[in-house]
Amino acid sequence: MVRAVSLNAGMKEKATIFFPGKVDDSILTFFLTHGESVNLAKGDTVPKQTLINSFVFLREGLLFYTTRTNNYSKPKFITVIFPNRLADYHLLFDDNCTCCKGIYAARDSEIIVINKQKIRELVQTRPDLFSQFTLDAAYYTERQTTLAVFLLTSSPEDKLLKFLFDTLVVLDTDFSQQWLTVHLKLTRQEIAEILHISVIKLDLMLGELKKQGLLRRVGNKLQVRVDYFHPLSPCPLGREDANGCQSNNMSKFRAGNLITLNNGG
């Protein structure tokens, strides 16, 4: 039987659409050495002037990054930013960027703020590190585009399936267990906003999963039965690449691509 279990470290880092990729160690060291720490209370927003002039990196907490799309009926989508993951690379070189409409703290958070000029100076002082910034910026842009396409074209059921899987992967969940605990507190409204669906639709889907025995609440934690993810392939960007993913259409995220066989093979 094919099962979404025993994902290795490389698979886990590439398995998410809803969450940005991890920051390269060399960039992380640069952040911590040259950046300024700023604490945000829940609900605080990062000032627009900071976004224009600086690079924002999340050290602790949880951020929601609201971005515009070209779909006028749904003009924004939300990226969930975890600590030590990419945050705002698309603003790296453009001081006049107006596409970022807001980064706000979903929980009490600590961010590291670095003036962009320090990054530009790397062209002369650390060209290798500057190249790493450029490569990661390109990856972030591609990933953001994929996320927008996925949110605007996939069914609510597929979006919920992928979101729960991505959340568990980011939290380093052991997929060999029968019940997987979601150690992340998000309100129903927050989840609905992330998935571009209504709260009513979310409640209907969660209720159906509970009826099927695939979802339950234990205390204040949500648990998902691993069987729910058996048909899912953890494709990194939803595109054809060396890892075998075939399409950005969720119907192609099926068994066989990056899932480990449960027979030791």
GROMACS .gro file of C-alpha atoms in nm:
model
  265
    1MET     CA    1   0.000   0.000   0.000
    2VAL     CA    2   0.126   0.347  -0.083
    3ARG     CA    3   0.123   0.585   0.211
    4ALA     CA    4   0.239   0.940   0.279
    5VAL     CA    5   0.475   0.842   0.557
    6SER     CA    6   0.843   0.844   0.644
    7LEU     CA    7   0.920   1.159   0.448
    8ASN     CA    8   1.290   1.237   0.459
    9ALA     CA    9   1.428   1.581   0.543
   10GLY     CA   10   1.460   1.688   0.181
   11MET     CA   11   1.102   1.591   0.102
   12LYS     CA   12   0.973   1.780   0.405
   13GLU     CA   13   1.150   2.100   0.303
   14LYS     CA   14   1.000   2.080  -0.047
   15ALA     CA   15   0.654   1.954   0.043
   16THR     CA   16   0.478   2.284   0.099
   17ILE     CA   17   0.278   2.517  -0.122
   18PHE     CA   18   0.123   2.722   0.157
   19PHE     CA   19   0.447   2.791   0.345
   20PRO     CA   20   0.766   2.948   0.206
   21GLY     CA   21   1.090   2.753   0.195
   22LYS     CA   22   1.357   2.754   0.462
   23VAL     CA   23   1.621   3.025   0.470
   24ASP     CA   24   1.973   2.922   0.368
   25ASP     CA   25   2.209   2.894   0.667
   26SER     CA   26   2.447   3.157   0.527
   27ILE     CA   27   2.161   3.405   0.489
   28LEU     CA   28   2.033   3.323   0.837
   29THR     CA   29   2.375   3.404   0.983
   30PHE     CA   30   2.377   3.734   0.795
   31PHE     CA   31   2.034   3.823   0.935
   32LEU     CA   32   2.134   3.757   1.293
   33THR     CA   33   2.466   3.942   1.260
   34HIS     CA   34   2.346   4.257   1.082
   35GLY     CA   35   1.975   4.282   1.161
   36GLU     CA   36   1.780   4.473   1.422
   37SER     CA   37   1.529   4.287   1.640
   38VAL     CA   38   1.172   4.422   1.654
   39ASN     CA   39   0.893   4.274   1.867
   40LEU     CA   40   0.536   4.269   1.732
   41ALA     CA   41   0.226   4.213   1.940
   42LYS     CA   42  -0.059   4.006   1.798
   43GLY     CA   43  -0.241   4.216   1.539
   44ASP     CA   44   0.047   4.460   1.482
   45THR     CA   45   0.141   4.536   1.120
   46VAL     CA   46   0.487   4.591   0.978
   47PRO     CA   47   0.499   4.959   0.869
   48LYS     CA   48   0.494   5.011   0.492
   49GLN     CA   49   0.808   5.224   0.515
   50THR     CA   50   0.989   4.930   0.674
   51LEU     CA   51   0.873   4.700   0.394
   52ILE     CA   52   0.998   4.941   0.128
   53ASN     CA   53   1.340   5.008   0.282
   54SER     CA   54   1.419   4.687   0.466
   55PHE     CA   55   1.411   4.311   0.447
   56VAL     CA   56   1.190   4.143   0.708
   57PHE     CA   57   1.281   3.802   0.851
   58LEU     CA   58   1.072   3.616   1.112
   59ARG     CA   59   1.269   3.490   1.411
   60GLU     CA   60   0.981   3.382   1.638
   61GLY     CA   61   0.603   3.376   1.614
   62LEU     CA   62   0.368   3.368   1.316
   63LEU     CA   63   0.309   3.624   1.042
   64PHE     CA   64   0.037   3.659   0.780
   65TYR     CA   65   0.156   3.815   0.456
   66THR     CA   66  -0.129   3.956   0.245
   67THR     CA   67  -0.062   3.983  -0.128
   68ARG     CA   68  -0.268   4.113  -0.417
   69THR     CA   69  -0.364   3.896  -0.713
   70ASN     CA   70  -0.505   3.984  -1.055
   71ASN     CA   71  -0.838   3.824  -0.971
   72TYR     CA   72  -1.062   4.119  -0.887
   73SER     CA   73  -1.325   3.907  -0.712
   74LYS     CA   74  -1.056   3.775  -0.477
   75PRO     CA   75  -0.793   4.050  -0.478
   76LYS     CA   76  -0.571   3.911  -0.200
   77PHE     CA   77  -0.424   3.588  -0.076
   78ILE     CA   78  -0.247   3.514   0.249
   79THR     CA   79   0.087   3.342   0.298
   80VAL     CA   80   0.160   3.199   0.642
   81ILE     CA   81   0.518   3.278   0.748
   82PHE     CA   82   0.687   3.042   0.996
   83PRO     CA   83   1.015   3.120   1.175
   84ASN     CA   84   1.333   3.062   0.971
   85ARG     CA   85   1.145   3.060   0.641
   86LEU     CA   86   1.144   3.306   0.350
   87ALA     CA   87   0.935   3.616   0.408
   88ASP     CA   88   0.966   3.910   0.170
   89TYR     CA   89   1.224   3.844  -0.099
   90HIS     CA   90   1.022   3.998  -0.382
   91LEU     CA   91   1.082   4.343  -0.231
   92LEU     CA   92   1.454   4.289  -0.222
   93PHE     CA   93   1.564   4.520  -0.505
   94ASP     CA   94   1.261   4.738  -0.579
   95ASP     CA   95   1.221   5.044  -0.356
   96ASN     CA   96   0.902   5.146  -0.534
   97CYS     CA   97   0.719   4.815  -0.494
   98THR     CA   98   0.349   4.862  -0.416
   99CYS     CA   99   0.227   4.504  -0.443
  100CYS     CA  100   0.278   4.418  -0.078
  101LYS     CA  101  -0.035   4.530   0.105
  102GLY     CA  102   0.053   4.413   0.452
  103ILE     CA  103   0.245   4.185   0.683
  104TYR     CA  104   0.086   4.147   1.023
  105ALA     CA  105   0.146   3.937   1.332
  106ALA     CA  106  -0.101   3.653   1.380
  107ARG     CA  107   0.072   3.586   1.714
  108ASP     CA  108   0.322   3.776   1.929
  109SER     CA  109   0.632   3.770   1.709
  110GLU     CA  110   0.993   3.880   1.679
  111ILE     CA  111   1.119   3.997   1.341
  112ILE     CA  112   1.469   4.084   1.223
  113VAL     CA  113   1.482   4.399   1.008
  114ILE     CA  114   1.778   4.461   0.774
  115ASN     CA  115   1.824   4.769   0.558
  116LYS     CA  116   1.836   4.670   0.191
  117GLN     CA  117   2.152   4.871   0.139
  118LYS     CA  118   2.343   4.617   0.349
  119ILE     CA  119   2.226   4.347   0.113
  120ARG     CA  120   2.324   4.546  -0.195
  121GLU     CA  121   2.672   4.599  -0.051
  122LEU     CA  122   2.722   4.222  -0.068
  123VAL     CA  123   2.778   4.260  -0.443
  124GLN     CA  124   3.124   4.393  -0.355
  125THR     CA  125   3.196   4.224  -0.022
  126ARG     CA  126   3.027   3.882  -0.048
  127PRO     CA  127   2.925   3.806  -0.408
  128ASP     CA  128   2.859   3.442  -0.313
  129LEU     CA  129   2.606   3.546  -0.049
  130PHE     CA  130   2.449   3.802  -0.281
  131SER     CA  131   2.402   3.526  -0.539
  132GLN     CA  132   2.229   3.313  -0.276
  133PHE     CA  133   1.989   3.600  -0.204
  134THR     CA  134   1.915   3.627  -0.576
  135LEU     CA  135   1.851   3.255  -0.618
  136ASP     CA  136   1.624   3.241  -0.315
  137ALA     CA  137   1.437   3.550  -0.437
  138ALA     CA  138   1.365   3.375  -0.768
  139TYR     CA  139   1.243   3.065  -0.585
  140TYR     CA  140   1.019   3.273  -0.362
  141THR     CA  141   0.862   3.450  -0.659
  142GLU     CA  142   0.796   3.121  -0.836
  143ARG     CA  143   0.647   2.972  -0.523
  144GLN     CA  144   0.419   3.273  -0.469
  145THR     CA  145   0.290   3.244  -0.825
  146THR     CA  146   0.221   2.875  -0.778
  147LEU     CA  147   0.034   2.945  -0.455
  148ALA     CA  148  -0.184   3.206  -0.624
  149VAL     CA  149  -0.269   2.972  -0.912
  150PHE     CA  150  -0.342   2.687  -0.672
  151LEU     CA  151  -0.573   2.900  -0.454
  152LEU     CA  152  -0.764   3.039  -0.750
  153THR     CA  153  -0.811   2.711  -0.941
  154SER     CA  154  -0.839   2.426  -0.689
  155SER     CA  155  -1.152   2.301  -0.517
  156PRO     CA  156  -1.211   2.386  -0.148
  157GLU     CA  157  -1.167   2.019  -0.058
  158ASP     CA  158  -0.829   1.997  -0.233
  159LYS     CA  159  -0.711   2.321  -0.072
  160LEU     CA  160  -0.801   2.196   0.276
  161LEU     CA  161  -0.628   1.863   0.211
  162LYS     CA  162  -0.307   2.030   0.093
  163PHE     CA  163  -0.314   2.294   0.368
  164LEU     CA  164  -0.344   2.037   0.648
  165PHE     CA  165  -0.068   1.827   0.494
  166ASP     CA  166   0.162   2.126   0.453
  167THR     CA  167   0.097   2.236   0.811
  168LEU     CA  168   0.188   1.895   0.949
  169VAL     CA  169   0.501   1.875   0.732
  170VAL     CA  170   0.622   2.218   0.845
  171LEU     CA  171   0.569   2.113   1.208
  172ASP     CA  172   0.789   1.803   1.154
  173THR     CA  173   0.507   1.558   1.216
  174ASP     CA  174   0.581   1.185   1.229
  175PHE     CA  175   0.362   1.044   0.950
  176SER     CA  176   0.403   0.688   1.077
  177GLN     CA  177   0.140   0.757   1.345
  178GLN     CA  178  -0.229   0.680   1.285
  179TRP     CA  179  -0.346   1.017   1.421
  180LEU     CA  180  -0.146   1.332   1.342
  181THR     CA  181  -0.174   1.630   1.577
  182VAL     CA  182  -0.182   1.983   1.437
  183HIS     CA  183   0.027   2.187   1.683
  184LEU     CA  184  -0.076   2.520   1.539
  185LYS     CA  185  -0.357   2.738   1.670
  186LEU     CA  186  -0.544   2.914   1.392
  187THR     CA  187  -0.899   3.042   1.414
  188ARG     CA  188  -1.163   2.919   1.170
  189GLN     CA  189  -1.170   3.266   1.017
  190GLU     CA  190  -0.791   3.264   0.966
  191ILE     CA  191  -0.798   2.923   0.799
  192ALA     CA  192  -1.086   3.029   0.576
  193GLU     CA  193  -0.897   3.342   0.470
  194ILE     CA  194  -0.584   3.140   0.392
  195LEU     CA  195  -0.782   2.896   0.177
  196HIS     CA  196  -0.995   3.165   0.003
  197ILE     CA  197  -1.320   3.006   0.120
  198SER     CA  198  -1.603   3.107   0.353
  199VAL     CA  199  -1.615   3.003   0.718
  200ILE     CA  200  -1.944   2.825   0.646
  201LYS     CA  201  -1.781   2.616   0.372
  202LEU     CA  202  -1.488   2.536   0.602
  203ASP     CA  203  -1.725   2.421   0.878
  204LEU     CA  204  -1.913   2.197   0.633
  205MET     CA  205  -1.589   2.033   0.514
  206LEU     CA  206  -1.457   1.982   0.867
  207GLY     CA  207  -1.792   1.836   0.973
  208GLU     CA  208  -1.786   1.591   0.683
  209LEU     CA  209  -1.432   1.479   0.770
  210LYS     CA  210  -1.542   1.420   1.130
  211LYS     CA  211  -1.833   1.206   1.008
  212GLN     CA  212  -1.588   1.002   0.800
  213GLY     CA  213  -1.366   0.945   1.104
  214LEU     CA  214  -1.076   1.136   0.947
  215LEU     CA  215  -1.077   1.433   1.183
  216ARG     CA  216  -1.123   1.476   1.557
  217ARG     CA  217  -1.052   1.722   1.836
  218VAL     CA  218  -0.861   1.611   2.144
  219GLY     CA  219  -0.858   1.884   2.406
  220ASN     CA  220  -0.776   2.203   2.217
  221LYS     CA  221  -0.578   2.024   1.943
  222LEU     CA  222  -0.699   1.910   1.603
  223GLN     CA  223  -0.601   1.559   1.496
  224VAL     CA  224  -0.611   1.421   1.141
  225ARG     CA  225  -0.611   1.051   1.056
  226VAL     CA  226  -0.315   0.963   0.832
  227ASP     CA  227  -0.546   0.781   0.589
  228TYR     CA  228  -0.672   1.121   0.479
  229PHE     CA  229  -0.335   1.187   0.312
  230HIS     CA  230  -0.281   0.854   0.139
  231PRO     CA  231  -0.371   0.982  -0.209
  232LEU     CA  232  -0.157   1.294  -0.174
  233SER     CA  233   0.188   1.347  -0.321
  234PRO     CA  234   0.401   1.616  -0.150
  235CYS     CA  235   0.502   1.799  -0.466
  236PRO     CA  236   0.719   2.103  -0.389
  237LEU     CA  237   0.590   2.351  -0.646
  238GLY     CA  238   0.318   2.169  -0.833
  239ARG     CA  239   0.510   2.151  -1.160
  240GLU     CA  240   0.702   1.898  -1.364
  241ASP     CA  241   1.058   1.874  -1.233
  242ALA     CA  242   1.330   1.627  -1.145
  243ASN     CA  243   1.127   1.501  -0.851
  244GLY     CA  244   0.849   1.371  -1.074
  245CYS     CA  245   0.561   1.613  -1.012
  246GLN     CA  246   0.342   1.643  -1.317
  247SER     CA  247   0.111   1.941  -1.284
  248ASN     CA  248  -0.007   2.232  -1.074
  249ASN     CA  249  -0.354   2.080  -1.092
  250MET     CA  250  -0.438   1.921  -0.759
  251SER     CA  251  -0.589   1.616  -0.933
  252LYS     CA  252  -0.234   1.518  -1.034
  253PHE     CA  253  -0.109   1.520  -0.672
  254ARG     CA  254  -0.157   1.144  -0.643
  255ALA     CA  255   0.027   0.845  -0.511
  256GLY     CA  256   0.363   0.756  -0.657
  257ASN     CA  257   0.544   1.084  -0.706
  258LEU     CA  258   0.726   1.154  -0.380
  259ILE     CA  259   0.550   0.920  -0.140
  260THR     CA  260   0.745   0.648   0.034
  261LEU     CA  261   0.611   0.297  -0.014
  262ASN     CA  262   0.508   0.138   0.312
  263ASN     CA  263   0.684  -0.187   0.231
  264GLY     CA  264   1.040  -0.068   0.283
  265GLY     CA  265   1.091  -0.021  -0.089
   0.00000   0.00000   0.00000
